[in-house]
mmCIF file of C-alpha atoms in Angstrom:
data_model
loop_
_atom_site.group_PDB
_atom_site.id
_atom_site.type_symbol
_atom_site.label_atom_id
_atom_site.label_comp_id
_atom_site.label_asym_id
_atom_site.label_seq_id
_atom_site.Cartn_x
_atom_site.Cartn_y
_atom_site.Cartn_z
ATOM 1 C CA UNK U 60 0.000 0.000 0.000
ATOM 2 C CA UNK U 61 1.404 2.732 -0.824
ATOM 3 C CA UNK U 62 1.154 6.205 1.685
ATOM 4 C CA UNK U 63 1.452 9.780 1.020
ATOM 5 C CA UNK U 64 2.173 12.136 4.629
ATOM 6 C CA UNK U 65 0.637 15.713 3.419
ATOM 7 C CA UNK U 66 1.426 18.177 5.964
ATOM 8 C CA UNK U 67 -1.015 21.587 5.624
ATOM 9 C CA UNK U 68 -0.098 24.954 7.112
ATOM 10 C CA UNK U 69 -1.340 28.572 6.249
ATOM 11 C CA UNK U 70 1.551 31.056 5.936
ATOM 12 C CA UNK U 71 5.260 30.027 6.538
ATOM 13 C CA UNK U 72 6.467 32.304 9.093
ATOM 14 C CA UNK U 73 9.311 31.293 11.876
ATOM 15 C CA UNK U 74 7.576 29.731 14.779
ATOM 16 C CA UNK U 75 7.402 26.340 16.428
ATOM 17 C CA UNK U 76 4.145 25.175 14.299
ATOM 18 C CA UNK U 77 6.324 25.521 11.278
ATOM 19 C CA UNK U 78 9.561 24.372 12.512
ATOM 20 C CA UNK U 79 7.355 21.606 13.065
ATOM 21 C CA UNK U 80 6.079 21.000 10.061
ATOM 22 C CA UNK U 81 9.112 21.655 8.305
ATOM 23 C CA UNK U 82 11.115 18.780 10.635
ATOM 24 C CA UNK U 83 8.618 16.417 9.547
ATOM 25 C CA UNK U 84 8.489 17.020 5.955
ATOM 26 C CA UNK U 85 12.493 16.505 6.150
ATOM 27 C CA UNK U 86 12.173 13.327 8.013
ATOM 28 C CA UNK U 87 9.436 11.896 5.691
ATOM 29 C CA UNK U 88 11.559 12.588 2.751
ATOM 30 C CA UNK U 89 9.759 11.187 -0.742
ATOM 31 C CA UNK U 90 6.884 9.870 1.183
ATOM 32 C CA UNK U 91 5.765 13.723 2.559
ATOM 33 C CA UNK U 92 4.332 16.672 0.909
ATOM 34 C CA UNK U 93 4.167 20.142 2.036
ATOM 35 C CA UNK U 94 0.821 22.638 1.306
ATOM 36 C CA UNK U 95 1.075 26.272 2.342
ATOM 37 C CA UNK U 96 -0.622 29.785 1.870
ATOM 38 C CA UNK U 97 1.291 31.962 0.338
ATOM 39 C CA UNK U 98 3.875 34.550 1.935
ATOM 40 C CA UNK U 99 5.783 34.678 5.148
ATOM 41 C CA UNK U 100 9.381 34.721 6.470
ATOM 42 C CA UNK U 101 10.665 30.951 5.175
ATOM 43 C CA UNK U 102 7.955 30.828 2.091
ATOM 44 C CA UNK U 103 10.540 31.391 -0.431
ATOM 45 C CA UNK U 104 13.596 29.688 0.914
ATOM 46 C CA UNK U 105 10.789 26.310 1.096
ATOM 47 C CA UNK U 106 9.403 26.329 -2.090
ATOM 48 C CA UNK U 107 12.710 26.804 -3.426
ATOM 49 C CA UNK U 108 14.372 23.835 -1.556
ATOM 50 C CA UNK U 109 11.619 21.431 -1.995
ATOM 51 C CA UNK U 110 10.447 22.012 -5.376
ATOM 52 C CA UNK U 111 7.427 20.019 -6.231
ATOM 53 C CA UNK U 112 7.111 18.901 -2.915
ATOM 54 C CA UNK U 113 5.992 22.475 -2.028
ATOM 55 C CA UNK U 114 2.406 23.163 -3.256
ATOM 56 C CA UNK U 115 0.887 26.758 -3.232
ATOM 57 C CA UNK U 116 -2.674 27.315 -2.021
ATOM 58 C CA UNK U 117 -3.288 30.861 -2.520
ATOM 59 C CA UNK U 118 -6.522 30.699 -0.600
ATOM 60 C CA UNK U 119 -5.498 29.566 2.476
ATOM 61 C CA UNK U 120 -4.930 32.469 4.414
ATOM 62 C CA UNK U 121 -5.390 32.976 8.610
ATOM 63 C CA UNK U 122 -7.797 35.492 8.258
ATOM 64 C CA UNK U 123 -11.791 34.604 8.261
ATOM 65 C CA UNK U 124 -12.995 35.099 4.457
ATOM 66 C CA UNK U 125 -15.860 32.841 3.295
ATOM 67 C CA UNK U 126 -15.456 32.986 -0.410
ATOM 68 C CA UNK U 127 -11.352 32.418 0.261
ATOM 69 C CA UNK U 128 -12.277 29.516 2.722
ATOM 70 C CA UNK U 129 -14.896 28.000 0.492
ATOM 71 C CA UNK U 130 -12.768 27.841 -2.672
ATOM 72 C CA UNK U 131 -9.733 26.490 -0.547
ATOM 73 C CA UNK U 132 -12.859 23.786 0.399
ATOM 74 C CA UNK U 133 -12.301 22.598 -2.582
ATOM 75 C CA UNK U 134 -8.817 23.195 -4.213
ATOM 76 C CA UNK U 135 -7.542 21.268 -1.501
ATOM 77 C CA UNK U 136 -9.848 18.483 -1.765
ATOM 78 C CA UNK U 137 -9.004 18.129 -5.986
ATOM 79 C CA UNK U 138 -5.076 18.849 -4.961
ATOM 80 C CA UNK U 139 -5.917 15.089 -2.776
ATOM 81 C CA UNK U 140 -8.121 13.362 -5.218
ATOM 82 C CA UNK U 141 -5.202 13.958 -7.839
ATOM 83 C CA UNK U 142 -2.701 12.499 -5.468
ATOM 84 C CA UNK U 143 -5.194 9.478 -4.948
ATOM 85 C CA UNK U 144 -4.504 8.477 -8.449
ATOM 86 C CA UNK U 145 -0.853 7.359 -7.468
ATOM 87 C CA UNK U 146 -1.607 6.925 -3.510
ATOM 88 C CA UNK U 147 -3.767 4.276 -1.750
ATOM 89 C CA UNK U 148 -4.308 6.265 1.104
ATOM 90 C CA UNK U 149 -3.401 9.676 2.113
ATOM 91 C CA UNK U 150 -2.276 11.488 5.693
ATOM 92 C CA UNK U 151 -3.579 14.887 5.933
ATOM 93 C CA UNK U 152 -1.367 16.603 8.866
ATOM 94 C CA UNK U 153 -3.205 19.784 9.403
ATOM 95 C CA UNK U 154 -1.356 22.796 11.865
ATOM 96 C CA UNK U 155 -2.914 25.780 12.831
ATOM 97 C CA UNK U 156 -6.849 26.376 13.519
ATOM 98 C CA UNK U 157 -7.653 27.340 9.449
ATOM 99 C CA UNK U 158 -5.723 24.852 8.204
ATOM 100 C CA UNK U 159 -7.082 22.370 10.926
ATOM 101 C CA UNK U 160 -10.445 23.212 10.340
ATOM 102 C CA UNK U 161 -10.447 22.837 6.326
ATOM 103 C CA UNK U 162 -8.680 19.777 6.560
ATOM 104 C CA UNK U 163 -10.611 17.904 8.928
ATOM 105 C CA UNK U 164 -13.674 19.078 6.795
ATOM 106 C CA UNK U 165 -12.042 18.011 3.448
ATOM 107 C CA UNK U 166 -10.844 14.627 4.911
ATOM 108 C CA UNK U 167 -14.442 13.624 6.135
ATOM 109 C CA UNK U 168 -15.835 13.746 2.148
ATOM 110 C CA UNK U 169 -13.041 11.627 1.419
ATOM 111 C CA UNK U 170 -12.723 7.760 2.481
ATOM 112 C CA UNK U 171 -9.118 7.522 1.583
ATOM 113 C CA UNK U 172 -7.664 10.974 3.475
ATOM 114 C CA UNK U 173 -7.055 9.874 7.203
ATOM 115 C CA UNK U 174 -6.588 13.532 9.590
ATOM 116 C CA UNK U 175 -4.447 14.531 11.880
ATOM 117 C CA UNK U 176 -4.548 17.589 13.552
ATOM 118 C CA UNK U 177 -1.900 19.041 15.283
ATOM 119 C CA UNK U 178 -3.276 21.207 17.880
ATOM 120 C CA UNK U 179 -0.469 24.400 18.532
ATOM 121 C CA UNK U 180 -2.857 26.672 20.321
ATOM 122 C CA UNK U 181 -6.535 28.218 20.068
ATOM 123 C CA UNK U 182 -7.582 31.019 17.796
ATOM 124 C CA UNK U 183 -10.293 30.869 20.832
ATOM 125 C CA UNK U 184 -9.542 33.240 23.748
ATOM 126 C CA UNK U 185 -10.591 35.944 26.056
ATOM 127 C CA UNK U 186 -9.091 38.591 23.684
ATOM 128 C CA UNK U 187 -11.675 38.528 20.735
ATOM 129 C CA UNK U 188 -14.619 39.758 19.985
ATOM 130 C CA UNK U 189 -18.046 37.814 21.712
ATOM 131 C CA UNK U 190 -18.966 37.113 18.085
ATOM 132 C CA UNK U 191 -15.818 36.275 16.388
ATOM 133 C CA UNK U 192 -15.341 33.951 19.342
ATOM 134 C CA UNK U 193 -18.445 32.323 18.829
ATOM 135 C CA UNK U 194 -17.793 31.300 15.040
ATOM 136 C CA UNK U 195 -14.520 30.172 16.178
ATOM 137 C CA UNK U 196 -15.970 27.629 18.454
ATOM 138 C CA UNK U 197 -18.652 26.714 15.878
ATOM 139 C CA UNK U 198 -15.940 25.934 13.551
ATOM 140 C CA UNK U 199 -13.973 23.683 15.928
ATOM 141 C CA UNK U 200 -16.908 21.910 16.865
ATOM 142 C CA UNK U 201 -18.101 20.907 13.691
ATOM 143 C CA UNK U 202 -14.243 20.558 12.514
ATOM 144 C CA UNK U 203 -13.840 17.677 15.557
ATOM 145 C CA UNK U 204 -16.606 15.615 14.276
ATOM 146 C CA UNK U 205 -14.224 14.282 11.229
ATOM 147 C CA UNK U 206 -10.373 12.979 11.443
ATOM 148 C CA UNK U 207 -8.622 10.418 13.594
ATOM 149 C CA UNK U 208 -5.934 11.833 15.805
ATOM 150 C CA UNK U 209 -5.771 15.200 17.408
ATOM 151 C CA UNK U 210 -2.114 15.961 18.324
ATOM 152 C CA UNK U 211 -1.525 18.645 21.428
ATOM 153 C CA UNK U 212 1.836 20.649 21.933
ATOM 154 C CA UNK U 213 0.230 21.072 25.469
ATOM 155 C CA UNK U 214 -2.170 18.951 28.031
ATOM 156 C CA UNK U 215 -4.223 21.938 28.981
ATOM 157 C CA UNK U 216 -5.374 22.587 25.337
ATOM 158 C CA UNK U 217 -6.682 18.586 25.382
ATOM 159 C CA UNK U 218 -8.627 19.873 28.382
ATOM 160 C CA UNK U 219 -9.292 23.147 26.698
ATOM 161 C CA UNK U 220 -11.008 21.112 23.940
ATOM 162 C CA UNK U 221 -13.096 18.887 25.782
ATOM 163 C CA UNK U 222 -14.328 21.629 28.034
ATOM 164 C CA UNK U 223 -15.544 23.300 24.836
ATOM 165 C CA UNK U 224 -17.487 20.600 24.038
ATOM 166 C CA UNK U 225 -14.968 19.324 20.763
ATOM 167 C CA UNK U 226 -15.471 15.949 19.846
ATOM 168 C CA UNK U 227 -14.285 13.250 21.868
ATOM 169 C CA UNK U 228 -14.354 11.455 18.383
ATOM 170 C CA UNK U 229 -10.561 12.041 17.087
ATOM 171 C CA UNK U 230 -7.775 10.224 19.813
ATOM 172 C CA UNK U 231 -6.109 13.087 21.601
ATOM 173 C CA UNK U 232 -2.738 12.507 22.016
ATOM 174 C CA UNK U 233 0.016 14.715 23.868
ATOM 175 C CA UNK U 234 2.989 15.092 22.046
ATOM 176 C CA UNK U 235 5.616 18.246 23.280
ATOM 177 C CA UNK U 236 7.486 20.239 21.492
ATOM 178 C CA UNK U 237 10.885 19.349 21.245
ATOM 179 C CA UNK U 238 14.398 21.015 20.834
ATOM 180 C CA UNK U 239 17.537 19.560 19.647
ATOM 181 C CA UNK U 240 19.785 20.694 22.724
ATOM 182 C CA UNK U 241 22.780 20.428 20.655
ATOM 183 C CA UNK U 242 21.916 23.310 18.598
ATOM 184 C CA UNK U 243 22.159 26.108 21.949
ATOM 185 C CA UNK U 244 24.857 26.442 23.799
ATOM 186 C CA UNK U 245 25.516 28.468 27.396
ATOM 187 C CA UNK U 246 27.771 31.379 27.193
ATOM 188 C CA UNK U 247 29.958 33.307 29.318
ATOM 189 C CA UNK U 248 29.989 36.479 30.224
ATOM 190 C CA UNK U 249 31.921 38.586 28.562
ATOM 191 C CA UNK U 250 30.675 42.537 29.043
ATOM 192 C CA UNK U 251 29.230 44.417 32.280
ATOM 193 C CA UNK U 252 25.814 44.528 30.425
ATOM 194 C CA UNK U 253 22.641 42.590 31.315
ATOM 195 C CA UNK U 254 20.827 41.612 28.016
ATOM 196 C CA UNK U 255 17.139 40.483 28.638
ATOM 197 C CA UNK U 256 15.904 38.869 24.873
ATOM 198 C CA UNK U 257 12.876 37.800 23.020
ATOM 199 C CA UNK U 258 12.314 36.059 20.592
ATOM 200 C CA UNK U 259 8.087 36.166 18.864
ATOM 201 C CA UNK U 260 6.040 37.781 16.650
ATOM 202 C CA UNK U 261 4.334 41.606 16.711
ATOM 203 C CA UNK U 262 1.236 40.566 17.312
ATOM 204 C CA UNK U 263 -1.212 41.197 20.162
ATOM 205 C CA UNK U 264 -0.883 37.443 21.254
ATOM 206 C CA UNK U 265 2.553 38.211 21.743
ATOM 207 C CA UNK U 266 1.688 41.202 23.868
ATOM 208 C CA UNK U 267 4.826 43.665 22.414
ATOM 209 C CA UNK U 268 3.088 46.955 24.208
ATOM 210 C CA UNK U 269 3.622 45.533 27.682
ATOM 211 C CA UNK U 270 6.817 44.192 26.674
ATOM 212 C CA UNK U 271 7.977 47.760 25.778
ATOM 213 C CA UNK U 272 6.399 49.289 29.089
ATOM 214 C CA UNK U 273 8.305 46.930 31.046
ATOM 215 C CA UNK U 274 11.602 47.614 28.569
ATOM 216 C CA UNK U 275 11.407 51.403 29.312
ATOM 217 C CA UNK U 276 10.775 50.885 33.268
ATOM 218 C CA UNK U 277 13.725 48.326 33.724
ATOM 219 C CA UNK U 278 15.817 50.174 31.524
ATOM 220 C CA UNK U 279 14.833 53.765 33.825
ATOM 221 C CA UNK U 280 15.860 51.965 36.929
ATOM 222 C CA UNK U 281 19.410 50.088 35.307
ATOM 223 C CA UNK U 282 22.105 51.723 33.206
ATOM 224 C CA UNK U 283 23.632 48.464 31.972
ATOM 225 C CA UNK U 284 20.853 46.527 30.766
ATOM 226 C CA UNK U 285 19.875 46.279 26.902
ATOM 227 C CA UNK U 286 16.145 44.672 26.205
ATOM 228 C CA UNK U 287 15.959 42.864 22.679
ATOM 229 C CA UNK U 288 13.776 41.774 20.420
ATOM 230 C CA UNK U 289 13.478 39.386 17.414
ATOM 231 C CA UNK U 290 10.798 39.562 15.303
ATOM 232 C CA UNK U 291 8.256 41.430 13.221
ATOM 233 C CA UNK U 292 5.064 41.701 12.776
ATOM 234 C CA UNK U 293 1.544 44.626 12.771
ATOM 235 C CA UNK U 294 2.543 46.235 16.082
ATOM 236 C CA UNK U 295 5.945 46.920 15.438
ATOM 237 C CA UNK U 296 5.651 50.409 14.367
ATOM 238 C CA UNK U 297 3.356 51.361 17.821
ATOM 239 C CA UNK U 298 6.260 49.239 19.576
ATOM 240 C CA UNK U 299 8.949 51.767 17.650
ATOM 241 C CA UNK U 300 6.378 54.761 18.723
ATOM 242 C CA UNK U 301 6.829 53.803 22.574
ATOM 243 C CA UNK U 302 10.409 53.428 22.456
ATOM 244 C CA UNK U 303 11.635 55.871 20.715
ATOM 245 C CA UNK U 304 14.841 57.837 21.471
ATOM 246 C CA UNK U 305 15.776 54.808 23.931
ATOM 247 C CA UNK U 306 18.845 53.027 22.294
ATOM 248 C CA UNK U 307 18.699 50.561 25.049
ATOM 249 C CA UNK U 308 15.702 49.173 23.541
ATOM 250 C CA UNK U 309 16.433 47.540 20.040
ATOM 251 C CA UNK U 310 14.071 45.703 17.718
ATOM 252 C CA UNK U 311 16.177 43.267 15.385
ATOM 253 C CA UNK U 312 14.009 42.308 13.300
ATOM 254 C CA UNK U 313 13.764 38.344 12.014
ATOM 255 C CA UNK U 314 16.677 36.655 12.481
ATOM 256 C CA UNK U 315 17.684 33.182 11.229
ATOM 257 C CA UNK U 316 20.854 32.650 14.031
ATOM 258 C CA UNK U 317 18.606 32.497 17.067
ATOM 259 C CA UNK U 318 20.907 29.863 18.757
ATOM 260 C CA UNK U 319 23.867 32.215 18.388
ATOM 261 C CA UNK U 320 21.902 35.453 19.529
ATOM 262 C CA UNK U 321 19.924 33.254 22.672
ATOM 263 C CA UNK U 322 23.690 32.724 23.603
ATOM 264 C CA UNK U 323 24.640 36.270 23.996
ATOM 265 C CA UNK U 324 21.869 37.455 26.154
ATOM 266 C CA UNK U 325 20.908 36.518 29.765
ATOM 267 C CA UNK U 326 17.090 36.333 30.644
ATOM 268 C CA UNK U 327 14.273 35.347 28.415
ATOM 269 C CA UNK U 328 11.274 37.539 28.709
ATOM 270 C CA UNK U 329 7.894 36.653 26.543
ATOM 271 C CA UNK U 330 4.426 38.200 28.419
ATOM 272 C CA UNK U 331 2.407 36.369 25.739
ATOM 273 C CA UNK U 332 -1.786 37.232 26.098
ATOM 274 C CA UNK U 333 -2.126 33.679 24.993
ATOM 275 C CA UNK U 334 -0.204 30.358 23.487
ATOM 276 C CA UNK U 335 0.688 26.869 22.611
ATOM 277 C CA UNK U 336 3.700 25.728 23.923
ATOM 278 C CA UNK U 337 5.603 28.680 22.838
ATOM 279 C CA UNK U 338 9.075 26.470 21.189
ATOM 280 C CA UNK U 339 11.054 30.225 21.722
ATOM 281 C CA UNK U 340 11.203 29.283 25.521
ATOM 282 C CA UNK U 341 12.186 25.856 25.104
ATOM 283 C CA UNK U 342 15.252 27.383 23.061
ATOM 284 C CA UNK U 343 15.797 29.990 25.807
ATOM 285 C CA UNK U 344 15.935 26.469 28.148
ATOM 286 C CA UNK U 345 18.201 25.098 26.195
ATOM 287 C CA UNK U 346 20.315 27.624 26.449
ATOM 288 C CA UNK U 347 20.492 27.784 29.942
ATOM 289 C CA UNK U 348 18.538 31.011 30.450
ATOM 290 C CA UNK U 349 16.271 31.774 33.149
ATOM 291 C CA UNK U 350 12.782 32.885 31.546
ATOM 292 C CA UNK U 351 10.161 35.226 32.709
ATOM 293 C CA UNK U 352 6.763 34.636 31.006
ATOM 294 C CA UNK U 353 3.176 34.966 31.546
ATOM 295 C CA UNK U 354 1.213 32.312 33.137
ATOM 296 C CA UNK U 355 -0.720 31.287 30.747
ATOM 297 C CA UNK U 356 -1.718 27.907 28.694
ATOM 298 C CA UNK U 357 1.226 25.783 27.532
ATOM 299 C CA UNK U 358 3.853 27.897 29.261
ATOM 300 C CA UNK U 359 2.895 26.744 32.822
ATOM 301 C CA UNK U 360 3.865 23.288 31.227
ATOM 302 C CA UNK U 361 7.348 24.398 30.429
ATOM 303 C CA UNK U 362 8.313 26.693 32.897
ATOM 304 C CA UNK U 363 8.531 25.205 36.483
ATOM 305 C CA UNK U 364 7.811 28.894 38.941
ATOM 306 C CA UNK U 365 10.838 29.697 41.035
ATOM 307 C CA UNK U 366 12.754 27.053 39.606
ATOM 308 C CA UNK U 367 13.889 27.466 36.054
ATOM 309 C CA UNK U 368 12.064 31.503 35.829
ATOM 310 C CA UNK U 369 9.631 33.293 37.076
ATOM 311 C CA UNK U 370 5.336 33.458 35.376
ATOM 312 C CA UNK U 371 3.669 36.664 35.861
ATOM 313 C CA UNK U 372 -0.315 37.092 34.706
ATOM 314 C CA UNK U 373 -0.235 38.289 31.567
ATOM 315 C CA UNK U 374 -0.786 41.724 31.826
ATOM 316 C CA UNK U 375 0.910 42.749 35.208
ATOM 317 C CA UNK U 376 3.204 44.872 33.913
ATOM 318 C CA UNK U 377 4.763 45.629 37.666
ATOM 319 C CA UNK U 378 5.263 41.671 38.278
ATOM 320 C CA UNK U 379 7.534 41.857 35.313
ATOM 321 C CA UNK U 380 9.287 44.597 36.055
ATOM 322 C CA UNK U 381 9.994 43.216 39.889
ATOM 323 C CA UNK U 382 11.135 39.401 38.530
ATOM 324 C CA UNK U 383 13.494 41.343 35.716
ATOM 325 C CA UNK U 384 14.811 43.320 38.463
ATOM 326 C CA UNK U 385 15.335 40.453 41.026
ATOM 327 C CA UNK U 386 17.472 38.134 37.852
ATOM 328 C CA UNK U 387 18.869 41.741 36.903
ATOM 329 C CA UNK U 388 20.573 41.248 41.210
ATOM 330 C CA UNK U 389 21.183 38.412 41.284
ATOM 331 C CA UNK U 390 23.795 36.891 38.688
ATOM 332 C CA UNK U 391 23.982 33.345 40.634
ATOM 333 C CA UNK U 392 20.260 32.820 40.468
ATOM 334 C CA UNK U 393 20.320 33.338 36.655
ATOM 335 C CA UNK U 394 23.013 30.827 36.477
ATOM 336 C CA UNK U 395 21.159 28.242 38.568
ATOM 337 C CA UNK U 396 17.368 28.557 37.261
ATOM 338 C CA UNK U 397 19.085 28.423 33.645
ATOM 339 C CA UNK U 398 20.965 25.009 34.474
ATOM 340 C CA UNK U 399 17.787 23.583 35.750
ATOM 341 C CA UNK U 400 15.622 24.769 32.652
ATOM 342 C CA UNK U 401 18.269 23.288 30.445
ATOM 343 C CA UNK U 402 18.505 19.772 32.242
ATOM 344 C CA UNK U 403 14.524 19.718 31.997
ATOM 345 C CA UNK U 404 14.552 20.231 28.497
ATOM 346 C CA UNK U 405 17.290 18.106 27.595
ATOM 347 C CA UNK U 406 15.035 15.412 29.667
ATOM 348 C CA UNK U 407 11.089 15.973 28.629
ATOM 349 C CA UNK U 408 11.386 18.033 25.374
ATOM 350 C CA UNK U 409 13.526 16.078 22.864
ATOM 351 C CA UNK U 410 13.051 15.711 19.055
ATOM 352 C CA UNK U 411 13.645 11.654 18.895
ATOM 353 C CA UNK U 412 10.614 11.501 21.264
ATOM 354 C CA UNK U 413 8.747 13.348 19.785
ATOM 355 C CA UNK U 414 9.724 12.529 16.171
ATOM 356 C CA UNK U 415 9.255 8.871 17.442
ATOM 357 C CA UNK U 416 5.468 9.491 18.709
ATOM 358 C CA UNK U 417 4.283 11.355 15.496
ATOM 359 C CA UNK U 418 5.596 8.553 13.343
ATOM 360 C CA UNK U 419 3.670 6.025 15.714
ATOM 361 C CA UNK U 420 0.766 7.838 14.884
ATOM 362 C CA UNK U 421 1.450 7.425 10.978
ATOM 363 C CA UNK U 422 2.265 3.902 11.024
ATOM 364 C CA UNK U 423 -1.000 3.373 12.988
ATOM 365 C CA UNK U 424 -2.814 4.744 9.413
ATOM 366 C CA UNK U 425 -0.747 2.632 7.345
ATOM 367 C CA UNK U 426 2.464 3.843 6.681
ATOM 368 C CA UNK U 427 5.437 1.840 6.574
ATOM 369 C CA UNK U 428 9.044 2.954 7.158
#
């Protein structure tokens, strides 16, 4: 029998979902395909590396749009009834809620297209509009009637799900992130300044306006520390706004040598609104920083409080400031809680197990290695 892996993804930006994806088309080699939206950070660099085993879907974008959604309905759906004419059966890997939800649909008209969904965080949250909230929902709910396995980076989104009344139909199945430890290094200290770093998007999930409160407080109170960030995104230019005229502050920009720059700064800050499993902090872990984050979701998974960093409600902009300026203090603290956070990750959040429990999940729908 022969089996084709198809992983599905809207836009290929940096982030864990798509490093993801990415490490399991490479894995898969001739037996996986990869179907994006158009645009983002890697797009180009992808399509140009796997050739034909990159296919554009111009309609699949992040963004609600009926028409876009409805004709991606069914572009995707030919895309896998063409591929059926050389492939007994077919592996849809959806990431990402409008990929996830398309997918699942597409796969339950089709007898031969078996679904996974990989599960890297909710669109749903306390952020959004009542309404926009409520079509989100409907969408999952009707999306969880079809497919066969629904993979979380986190337990509390498994919990999430069934809370929201998802489908107990599809197996949910944690499976962590994972980072390959040998990739991030801990460095020594070579200059009398402090550098707190992050590493996310400029969105509002991301919460970059708190994150530049906090910058400009810590950086009032302490002459040698430097906040940066990688990264881009709608809110950089209100970021730039708050900032400006503070060279302390610097916005980098995307970066592709995040294991070199995580190994030049000293504390990991992300105040996210909302996430997944956020892979950035695992990477901070790994390189034996000490992280200060929010408390939310996936993060409280990762993070162990007063251990390997510190997790502040999202939006408590003082609680940041005061954990900054306690690792700011205290140099053998950093040291310590980064040690710990790198011998947990090097334990819990490695790629062979979780490379080893996605391909489980393949060979369970047929296909052989």
């Amino acid at each position: 029998m022969r089996v084709l892996v198809i992983q599905c993804i809207a836009k290929l930006e940096l982030g864990g979902a798509q490093k993801i994806v990415l490490d399991l088309v490479r894995e898969l080699k001739d037996k996986g395909v990869l179907i994006t939206g158009k645009g983002g950070f890697l797009y180009q660099n992808v399509k140009e590396k796997l050739g034909e085993r990159h296919i554009t879907l111009s309609c699949l974008k992040r963004e609600i749009s009926p028409l876009s959604d409805i004709l991606c309905f069914f572009k995707l759906r030919n895309i896998l009834i063409t591929f059926h004419k050389e492939y007994d059966r077919i592996i849809l890997h959806t990431h990402g809620s409008k990929a996830g939800i398309i997918g699942r649909l597409v796969s339950g008209t089709l007898p031969f297209v078996f679904s996974v969904h990989h599960i890297h965080g909710f669109a749903i949250n306390p952020y959004i509009l009542f309404f926009k909230r409520f079509i989100y929902l409907l969408a999952e709910r009707i999306a969880s009637c079809f497919g066969n396995f629904q993979i979380s980076v986190s337990k509390i989104h498994i919990k999430k799900a069934l809370e929201w009344g998802l489908s107990k139909r599809p197996k949910y199945i944690y499976v962590p992130n994972y980072v390959d430890t040998s990739l991030f290094k801990r460095r020594s200290k070579r200059n009398n300044f402090i550098k707190i770093g992050t590493v996310a998007n400029f969105k509002p999930q991301k919460n970059p306006i708190i994150w530049a409160k906090v910058a400009l407080k810590v950086t009032s109170i302490f002459k040698n520390v430097v906040f940066l960030y990688v990264g881009d995104g709608v809110l950089r230019k209100k970021v730039e706004n708050l900032i400006r005229g503070n060279k302390r502050i610097k916005l980098l920009g995307w970066r592709k040598d995040i294991p070199d720059f995580l190994s030049k700064i000293d504390i990991f800050f992300l105040p996210s609104k909302w996430e997944g499993a956020p892979l950035s902090i695992l990477e901070a872990m790994a390189s034996g920083l000490p992280v200060v984050a929010s408390s939310v979701d996936g993060i409280k998974e990762v993070v162990v409080d007063s251990f390997t960093g510190y997790l502040i409600s999202p939006n408590d902009l003082n609680g940041y400031v005061e954990k900054l300026k306690e690792l700011i203090k205290n140099k053998k603290k950093r040291i310590e809680m980064g040690e710990e956070g790198r011998k947990i990750v090097k334990s819990k959040f490695s790629y062979e197990r979780t490379k080893e429990a996605i391909l489980k999940i393949y060979e369970s729908l047929g296909l052989n290695f």
